[in-house]
CSV table of C-alpha atoms and ligand atoms in Angstrom, one decimal:
chain,number,residue,atom,x,y,z
A,1,UNK,CA,0.4,-0.1,0.1
A,2,UNK,CA,3.2,2.4,0.7
A,3,UNK,CA,3.5,3.9,-2.6
A,4,UNK,CA,5.2,6.7,-2.5
A,5,UNK,CA,5.9,8.9,-5.3
A,6,UNK,CA,10.0,10.0,-6.0
A,7,UNK,CA,8.6,13.3,-7.0
A,8,UNK,CA,4.9,14.3,-6.3
A,9,UNK,CA,5.8,17.5,-7.2
A,10,UNK,CA,8.5,17.9,-10.1
A,11,UNK,CA,11.2,20.6,-10.6
A,12,UNK,CA,11.8,21.6,-13.7
A,13,UNK,CA,14.2,23.2,-13.8
A,14,UNK,CA,17.7,24.0,-15.9
A,15,UNK,CA,20.2,21.2,-14.9
A,16,UNK,CA,19.1,17.8,-16.1
A,17,UNK,CA,18.1,15.5,-12.6
A,18,UNK,CA,15.9,17.9,-11.3
A,19,UNK,CA,12.9,15.1,-11.9
A,20,UNK,CA,14.6,12.7,-10.1
A,21,UNK,CA,14.4,8.9,-11.2
A,22,UNK,CA,14.4,6.7,-8.0
A,23,UNK,CA,17.5,5.1,-7.3
A,24,UNK,CA,18.6,2.4,-4.9
A,25,UNK,CA,20.0,3.3,-1.6
A,26,UNK,CA,23.6,3.1,-2.4
A,27,UNK,CA,22.7,5.1,-6.0
A,28,UNK,CA,21.4,7.7,-3.1
A,29,UNK,CA,23.7,7.7,-0.3
A,30,UNK,CA,26.9,7.5,-2.6
A,31,UNK,CA,25.9,10.5,-4.3
A,32,UNK,CA,27.6,13.8,-3.6
A,33,UNK,CA,28.9,15.6,-6.8
A,34,UNK,CA,29.9,19.4,-6.0
A,35,UNK,CA,31.2,21.1,-9.0
A,36,UNK,CA,31.9,24.9,-10.1
A,37,UNK,CA,28.9,26.3,-12.3
A,38,UNK,CA,29.3,29.1,-15.0
A,39,UNK,CA,28.6,31.7,-12.9
A,40,UNK,CA,31.5,30.7,-10.9
A,41,UNK,CA,29.7,29.9,-7.7
A,42,UNK,CA,30.2,26.8,-6.4
A,43,UNK,CA,26.9,24.3,-5.8
A,44,UNK,CA,26.5,20.8,-4.8
A,45,UNK,CA,23.9,18.2,-4.8
A,46,UNK,CA,22.4,15.5,-2.9
A,47,UNK,CA,20.3,13.1,-2.7
A,48,UNK,CA,18.6,11.0,0.8
A,49,UNK,CA,15.8,8.6,1.6
A,50,UNK,CA,14.5,9.9,4.7
A,51,UNK,CA,11.1,10.4,6.6
A,52,UNK,CA,9.8,8.0,4.2
A,53,UNK,CA,10.5,9.3,0.9
A,54,UNK,CA,13.0,10.7,-1.5
A,55,UNK,CA,14.5,14.0,-1.2
A,56,UNK,CA,17.3,16.4,-3.2
A,57,UNK,CA,19.0,19.1,-2.0
A,58,UNK,CA,20.6,21.7,-4.8
A,59,UNK,CA,22.5,24.6,-3.4
A,60,UNK,CA,24.8,27.4,-5.2
A,61,UNK,CA,27.3,29.9,-3.3
A,62,UNK,CA,31.2,29.3,-2.5
A,63,UNK,CA,30.0,27.4,0.6
A,64,UNK,CA,27.5,24.6,-1.0
A,65,UNK,CA,28.9,21.5,-0.4
A,66,UNK,CA,28.8,22.5,3.7
A,67,UNK,CA,25.4,23.6,3.5
A,68,UNK,CA,24.1,20.9,2.3
A,69,UNK,CA,25.9,18.8,4.4
A,70,UNK,CA,24.6,20.7,7.5
A,71,UNK,CA,20.8,20.2,5.6
A,72,UNK,CA,21.3,16.1,5.3
A,73,UNK,CA,22.5,16.1,8.9
A,74,UNK,CA,19.7,18.2,9.9
A,75,UNK,CA,17.2,16.1,8.2
A,76,UNK,CA,18.8,13.1,9.6
A,77,UNK,CA,18.6,14.9,13.3
A,78,UNK,CA,14.5,15.5,12.8
A,79,UNK,CA,14.3,12.4,11.1
A,80,UNK,CA,14.9,11.0,14.4
A,81,UNK,CA,13.4,13.1,16.4
A,82,UNK,CA,9.6,13.2,14.5
A,83,UNK,CA,9.4,9.6,13.7
A,84,UNK,CA,6.4,7.7,15.1
A,85,UNK,CA,7.7,4.1,15.2
A,86,UNK,CA,11.6,5.3,16.4
A,87,UNK,CA,11.4,4.5,20.2
A,88,UNK,CA,13.9,6.5,20.7
A,89,UNK,CA,12.6,9.5,19.3
A,90,UNK,CA,10.6,12.7,21.1
A,91,UNK,CA,7.7,11.8,19.7
A,92,UNK,CA,7.3,8.4,20.5
A,93,UNK,CA,8.3,8.6,24.0
A,94,UNK,CA,6.1,11.5,24.2
A,95,UNK,CA,3.5,9.0,22.9
A,96,UNK,CA,4.1,6.5,25.1
A,97,UNK,CA,4.0,8.5,28.7
A,98,UNK,CA,7.3,10.0,29.3
A,99,UNK,CA,8.4,13.4,29.4
A,100,UNK,CA,10.2,14.7,26.6
A,101,UNK,CA,11.0,18.7,25.5
A,102,UNK,CA,13.4,20.2,22.7
A,103,UNK,CA,12.6,23.0,20.5
A,104,UNK,CA,11.6,21.7,17.6
A,105,UNK,CA,8.5,20.0,19.3
A,106,UNK,CA,7.4,23.6,20.9
A,107,UNK,CA,8.0,25.2,18.2
A,108,UNK,CA,5.9,22.5,16.1
A,109,UNK,CA,3.2,22.3,18.7
A,110,UNK,CA,2.6,25.7,18.4
A,111,UNK,CA,2.2,26.1,14.7
A,112,UNK,CA,0.0,23.0,14.8
A,113,UNK,CA,-2.1,24.7,18.0
A,114,UNK,CA,-2.3,27.9,15.2
A,115,UNK,CA,-3.5,25.3,12.2
A,116,UNK,CA,-6.0,23.8,14.7
A,117,UNK,CA,-7.7,27.2,15.5
A,118,UNK,CA,-7.4,28.5,12.2
A,119,UNK,CA,-8.7,25.7,10.3
A,120,UNK,CA,-11.7,24.5,12.5
A,121,UNK,CA,-10.2,21.6,13.4
A,122,UNK,CA,-9.5,20.4,10.1
A,123,UNK,CA,-5.9,20.4,10.9
A,124,UNK,CA,-5.0,17.8,14.2
A,125,UNK,CA,-1.9,16.2,15.0
A,126,UNK,CA,-4.1,13.6,17.6
A,127,UNK,CA,-5.0,11.6,14.8
A,128,UNK,CA,-2.3,9.6,15.5
A,129,UNK,CA,-4.6,7.0,17.2
A,130,UNK,CA,-6.8,7.0,14.1
A,131,UNK,CA,-3.9,6.7,11.4
A,132,UNK,CA,-2.6,3.4,14.1
A,133,UNK,CA,-6.3,2.0,13.7
A,134,UNK,CA,-6.5,2.1,10.1
A,135,UNK,CA,-3.2,0.8,9.3
A,136,UNK,CA,-1.5,3.3,8.2
A,137,UNK,CA,1.4,3.1,10.6
A,138,UNK,CA,2.2,-0.4,9.3
A,139,UNK,CA,2.3,-2.7,6.2
A,140,UNK,CA,-1.3,-4.2,6.7
A,141,UNK,CA,-3.9,-1.0,6.5
A,142,UNK,CA,-7.8,-1.9,6.5
A,143,UNK,CA,-11.2,-0.6,7.0
A,144,UNK,CA,-11.9,-1.1,10.6
A,145,UNK,CA,-15.2,-1.8,12.3
A,146,UNK,CA,-17.2,1.5,12.3
A,147,UNK,CA,-17.4,0.9,17.0
A,148,UNK,CA,-13.6,1.2,17.1
A,149,UNK,CA,-13.0,4.8,15.0
A,150,UNK,CA,-15.9,5.5,16.6
A,151,UNK,CA,-14.2,4.8,20.2
A,152,UNK,CA,-10.9,6.2,19.1
A,153,UNK,CA,-12.7,9.3,17.8
A,154,UNK,CA,-13.2,10.0,21.2
A,155,UNK,CA,-9.7,9.7,22.0
A,156,UNK,CA,-8.7,12.8,19.4
A,157,UNK,CA,-9.4,16.3,19.8
A,158,UNK,CA,-6.5,18.8,19.4
A,159,UNK,CA,-8.6,20.5,22.7
A,160,UNK,CA,-7.9,17.7,24.6
A,161,UNK,CA,-4.4,17.4,24.6
A,162,UNK,CA,-2.8,18.3,28.0
A,163,UNK,CA,0.0,21.2,27.3
A,164,UNK,CA,2.4,22.0,29.9
A,165,UNK,CA,5.4,24.5,29.3
A,166,UNK,CA,4.7,23.6,25.8
A,167,UNK,CA,5.4,20.2,26.1
A,168,UNK,CA,2.2,18.0,25.2
A,169,UNK,CA,1.1,15.4,26.8
A,170,UNK,CA,-0.4,12.5,25.7
A,171,UNK,CA,-2.6,10.4,27.7
A,172,UNK,CA,-4.4,7.2,27.8
A,173,UNK,CA,-4.5,6.7,24.1
A,174,UNK,CA,-4.2,9.7,23.3
A,175,UNK,CA,-1.1,10.1,20.8
A,176,UNK,CA,0.2,12.9,18.3
A,177,UNK,CA,1.9,13.3,14.6
A,178,UNK,CA,3.3,15.8,13.4
A,179,UNK,CA,3.5,13.7,10.0
A,180,UNK,CA,1.4,16.6,8.3
A,181,UNK,CA,3.9,19.0,9.1
A,182,UNK,CA,7.3,17.4,9.3
A,183,UNK,CA,8.5,17.9,6.1
A,184,UNK,CA,7.4,21.7,5.7
A,185,UNK,CA,9.2,22.3,8.8
A,186,UNK,CA,12.4,20.8,8.1
A,187,UNK,CA,12.6,22.4,4.6
A,188,UNK,CA,11.9,25.8,6.6
A,189,UNK,CA,14.8,24.7,8.8
A,190,UNK,CA,16.7,24.0,5.2
A,191,UNK,CA,16.3,27.5,4.1
A,192,UNK,CA,17.6,28.6,7.3
A,193,UNK,CA,21.0,26.5,6.8
A,194,UNK,CA,21.2,28.3,3.1
A,195,UNK,CA,20.6,31.4,4.7
A,196,UNK,CA,23.3,30.6,7.9
A,197,UNK,CA,26.0,29.5,4.8
A,198,UNK,CA,25.2,32.5,2.5
A,199,UNK,CA,23.9,30.4,-0.5
A,200,UNK,CA,23.0,32.1,-3.5
A,201,UNK,CA,20.3,30.0,-4.8
A,202,UNK,CA,19.5,26.5,-4.0
A,203,UNK,CA,15.8,24.6,-3.8
A,204,UNK,CA,14.8,21.2,-2.0
A,205,UNK,CA,12.4,18.5,-2.6
A,206,UNK,CA,11.3,15.9,0.1
A,207,UNK,CA,9.4,13.4,-1.3
A,208,UNK,CA,8.2,16.4,-4.1
A,209,UNK,CA,7.2,19.0,-1.5
A,210,UNK,CA,9.8,21.4,-2.6
A,211,UNK,CA,11.3,25.1,-1.3
A,212,UNK,CA,13.0,26.7,-3.3
A,213,UNK,CA,15.7,29.4,-1.8
A,214,UNK,CA,16.3,33.1,-4.3
A,215,UNK,CA,15.7,32.7,-7.5
A,216,UNK,CA,17.6,30.1,-10.2
A,217,UNK,CA,21.6,31.1,-10.7
A,218,UNK,CA,20.5,32.7,-14.0
A,219,UNK,CA,18.3,35.5,-12.0
A,220,UNK,CA,14.4,33.5,-13.5
A,221,UNK,CA,11.8,32.0,-11.3
A,222,UNK,CA,12.0,28.2,-10.2
A,223,UNK,CA,9.3,26.0,-12.3
A,224,UNK,CA,7.6,23.8,-9.6
A,225,UNK,CA,5.3,21.0,-11.6
A,226,UNK,CA,2.4,20.1,-10.0
A,227,UNK,CA,1.5,16.8,-10.5
A,228,UNK,CA,-1.2,15.2,-12.5
A,229,UNK,CA,-3.6,13.3,-9.6
A,230,UNK,CA,-4.9,11.0,-12.6
A,231,UNK,CA,-1.5,10.3,-13.9
A,232,UNK,CA,0.9,10.7,-10.2
A,233,UNK,CA,3.7,8.7,-12.2
A,234,UNK,CA,3.9,10.1,-15.5
A,235,UNK,CA,6.6,13.1,-15.3
A,236,UNK,CA,5.1,14.7,-18.5
A,237,UNK,CA,1.7,14.7,-17.7
A,238,UNK,CA,1.6,17.6,-15.5
A,239,UNK,CA,-1.7,19.6,-13.6
A,240,UNK,CA,0.3,22.9,-14.0
A,241,UNK,CA,3.7,24.6,-13.7
A,242,UNK,CA,4.3,27.3,-10.8
A,243,UNK,CA,7.0,29.6,-11.1
A,244,UNK,CA,8.3,30.9,-7.7
A,245,UNK,CA,11.3,32.0,-5.8
A,246,UNK,CA,12.0,32.2,-2.2
A,247,UNK,CA,8.8,30.1,-1.8
A,248,UNK,CA,7.6,26.5,-0.5
A,249,UNK,CA,5.5,24.5,-2.8
A,250,UNK,CA,3.6,21.6,-1.0
A,251,UNK,CA,1.0,19.5,-2.8
A,252,UNK,CA,-0.9,17.2,-0.4
A,253,UNK,CA,-2.5,14.6,-2.6
A,254,UNK,CA,-5.1,11.3,-1.9
A,255,UNK,CA,-3.1,9.8,-4.5
A,256,UNK,CA,0.4,9.7,-1.8
A,257,UNK,CA,-0.5,7.5,0.3
A,258,UNK,CA,-3.5,5.0,0.3
A,259,UNK,CA,-4.7,1.2,0.4
A,260,UNK,CA,-7.4,-0.7,-1.5
A,261,UNK,CA,-10.6,-3.1,-0.3
A,262,UNK,CA,-13.4,-4.4,-2.0
A,263,UNK,CA,-12.6,-2.0,-5.2
A,264,UNK,CA,-12.9,1.0,-2.6
A,265,UNK,CA,-9.4,3.5,-2.2
A,266,UNK,CA,-9.0,4.4,1.5
A,267,UNK,CA,-5.6,7.7,2.0
A,268,UNK,CA,-4.2,8.7,4.2
A,269,UNK,CA,-5.4,12.2,5.1
A,270,UNK,CA,-8.3,11.7,7.9
A,271,UNK,CA,-11.3,13.8,8.4
A,272,UNK,CA,-11.6,14.6,12.3
A,273,UNK,CA,-15.3,15.2,12.1
A,274,UNK,CA,-15.8,10.9,11.0
A,275,UNK,CA,-12.6,9.5,11.4
A,276,UNK,CA,-12.7,8.3,7.9
A,277,UNK,CA,-10.6,9.4,4.7
A,278,UNK,CA,-10.9,13.0,4.3
A,279,UNK,CA,-13.7,13.1,1.3
A,280,UNK,CA,-14.3,17.1,0.7
A,281,UNK,CA,-14.3,16.7,-3.3
A,282,UNK,CA,-10.7,17.5,-3.8
A,283,UNK,CA,-8.1,15.0,-5.6
A,284,UNK,CA,-5.4,17.5,-4.2
A,285,UNK,CA,-4.3,21.0,-2.8
A,286,UNK,CA,-1.0,22.4,-3.5
A,287,UNK,CA,-0.1,25.3,-1.4
A,288,UNK,CA,2.7,28.1,-2.0
A,289,UNK,CA,3.8,30.2,0.9
A,290,UNK,CA,7.2,31.8,2.4
A,291,UNK,CA,6.9,29.5,5.0
A,292,UNK,CA,7.4,26.3,4.5
A,293,UNK,CA,5.5,24.9,7.2
A,294,UNK,CA,2.3,26.8,6.9
A,295,UNK,CA,2.4,24.7,3.4
A,296,UNK,CA,2.8,22.2,5.2
A,297,UNK,CA,0.0,21.9,7.3
A,298,UNK,CA,-2.7,23.6,5.1
A,299,UNK,CA,-1.9,21.4,2.0
A,300,UNK,CA,-3.3,19.1,4.6
A,301,UNK,CA,-5.9,21.2,6.1
A,302,UNK,CA,-7.3,22.0,3.0
A,303,UNK,CA,-7.6,18.2,1.4
A,304,UNK,CA,-9.9,18.2,4.6
A,305,UNK,CA,-11.5,21.1,4.2
A,306,UNK,CA,-12.7,21.1,0.3
A,307,UNK,CA,-12.9,23.9,-2.0
A,308,UNK,CA,-15.8,26.4,-0.5
A,309,UNK,CA,-14.2,26.4,3.2
A,310,UNK,CA,-10.1,26.4,1.1
A,311,UNK,CA,-11.4,29.9,-0.3
A,312,UNK,CA,-13.0,31.7,2.6
A,313,UNK,CA,-9.9,30.8,4.2
A,314,UNK,CA,-7.8,32.1,2.1
A,315,UNK,CA,-9.5,35.0,1.7
A,316,UNK,CA,-8.8,35.8,5.3
A,317,UNK,CA,-5.3,35.6,4.9
A,318,UNK,CA,-4.1,36.2,1.3
A,319,UNK,CA,-1.1,38.1,2.0
A,320,UNK,CA,0.2,34.2,3.6
A,321,UNK,CA,0.1,31.8,1.4
A,322,UNK,CA,-1.9,30.9,-2.5
A,323,UNK,CA,-2.8,28.2,-3.6
A,324,UNK,CA,-4.4,25.4,-6.5
A,325,UNK,CA,-6.9,23.0,-5.8
A,326,UNK,CA,-7.6,19.9,-8.3
A,327,UNK,CA,-11.1,18.7,-8.0
A,328,UNK,CA,-12.7,15.0,-8.6
A,329,UNK,CA,-14.7,17.1,-11.7
A,330,UNK,CA,-10.4,17.7,-12.4
A,331,UNK,CA,-11.3,21.3,-12.3
A,332,UNK,CA,-7.8,23.6,-11.8
A,333,UNK,CA,-9.1,26.3,-9.5
A,334,UNK,CA,-5.6,28.9,-8.9
A,335,UNK,CA,-5.9,32.1,-6.4
A,336,UNK,CA,-5.4,35.4,-7.4
A,337,UNK,CA,-1.8,35.7,-5.7
A,338,UNK,CA,-0.5,33.2,-8.8
A,339,UNK,CA,-2.3,34.4,-12.0
A,340,UNK,CA,1.4,35.8,-13.1
A,341,UNK,CA,2.8,32.2,-11.7
A,342,UNK,CA,0.6,29.7,-13.1
A,343,UNK,CA,0.8,28.0,-16.1
A,344,UNK,CA,-1.0,24.9,-17.6
A,345,UNK,CA,-2.2,23.4,-20.8
A,346,UNK,CA,-5.1,22.7,-19.2
A,347,UNK,CA,-8.4,25.2,-18.6
A,348,UNK,CA,-8.2,26.3,-15.0
A,349,UNK,CA,-9.9,28.7,-13.1
A,350,UNK,CA,-8.6,32.5,-11.2
A,351,UNK,CA,-10.3,32.4,-7.9
A,352,UNK,CA,-10.6,36.2,-6.6
B,1,ADP,P1,2.6,13.7,3.0
B,1,ADP,O1,3.4,13.8,4.2
B,1,ADP,O2,2.1,12.5,2.5
B,1,ADP,O3,3.1,14.4,1.8
B,1,ADP,P2,0.4,15.7,3.7
B,1,ADP,O4,1.3,16.2,4.1
B,1,ADP,O5,-1.0,15.6,4.2
B,1,ADP,O6,1.1,13.9,3.3
B,1,ADP,O7,0.3,15.2,5.5
B,1,ADP,C1,-0.3,13.6,5.9
B,1,ADP,C2,0.1,13.2,7.1
B,1,ADP,O8,-0.8,13.8,8.0
B,1,ADP,C3,-0.6,11.7,7.3
B,1,ADP,O9,0.5,10.5,7.0
B,1,ADP,C4,-0.8,11.6,9.1
B,1,ADP,O10,0.0,11.4,10.0
B,1,ADP,C5,-1.1,13.1,9.4
B,1,ADP,N1,-2.7,13.4,9.1
B,1,ADP,C6,-4.0,13.0,8.9
B,1,ADP,N2,-4.8,13.3,8.6
B,1,ADP,C7,-4.2,14.7,9.2
B,1,ADP,C8,-5.2,15.7,9.6
B,1,ADP,N3,-6.5,16.1,9.2
B,1,ADP,N4,-4.3,17.0,10.1
B,1,ADP,C9,-3.0,16.4,10.6
B,1,ADP,N5,-2.8,15.8,10.3
B,1,ADP,C10,-2.9,14.6,10.0
B,2,MG,MG1,0.7,18.8,5.0
């Protein structure tokens, strides 16, 4: 069931290798290319498998190699910290009644609280017991009994979570999971590292979640492709391209991780209202924002909320983000802030 795409979003940029093919672990871990680009800047590109997905990082600047090495260390640190399955991780320990604090968890709890409150509970890190019940954390997911869903729903709800000094304390049967924001937070942290090391331009793709630093080395915008949800493995079948600098471009889609039972498909984004995979009429949500953590959280939340609620939310916060929604009817809906940055061979509608 675990169908991890090498790229849910595809880069289209000047140098080859921006559309990544799946590689063996050996290819990935031995890759460490440093070269001098035509602009005179050093550049470094690395790939890594972490957080259950393929990731690629590219940076330009005199300290590109160090910056990318530091970014790889940061990915490994956050993977070890936030993993729900690793007994040594902070999240695992919190979920098993231990007290443990970390600056990252403090930050993520604050952002999760904001997202929960502002999305009417659509984004909720306390759905972990439901993720487990559906088997999304293991190898054999299956549709649970309704009575078990009902019992588990009672344990969920961010407003029921005790938080002492910014540290969550899940009690009997409760559990937290930052899976809906972890990759966006990670790409945001990498941007900070790039800034520290004087990187002049850079881009990371964490399982298709893209965040760009500056422009491309030639001064033009980075071009990020939006996967066609009906053809997620076909890198030539894009639903559109978003051109940006200094932004995260993050997609959530029902096609990213799912299983099929009795001919019906069940994906990994849960509607907190009923405990079932969200069925809000959307095939995918792509959020564009300068804030990677926000973009990731909102991609999950808007997927749960559906188009009307998502647009109402955007109209309240147009300065924070823009988005591209693809509906079950294959409409492509693009918020106004992307008017100059979005292109597609297909028909699309600009939302005001
Ligand atoms: P992906 O991680 O596949 O890129 P998302 O960013 O949409 O996709 O995150 C999905 C993950 O978020 C799930 O695997 C689960 O860990 C968690 N999750 C599922 N439903 C919700 C929800 N309603 N609110 C917050 N997190 C959720
Ligand atoms: Mg998300």
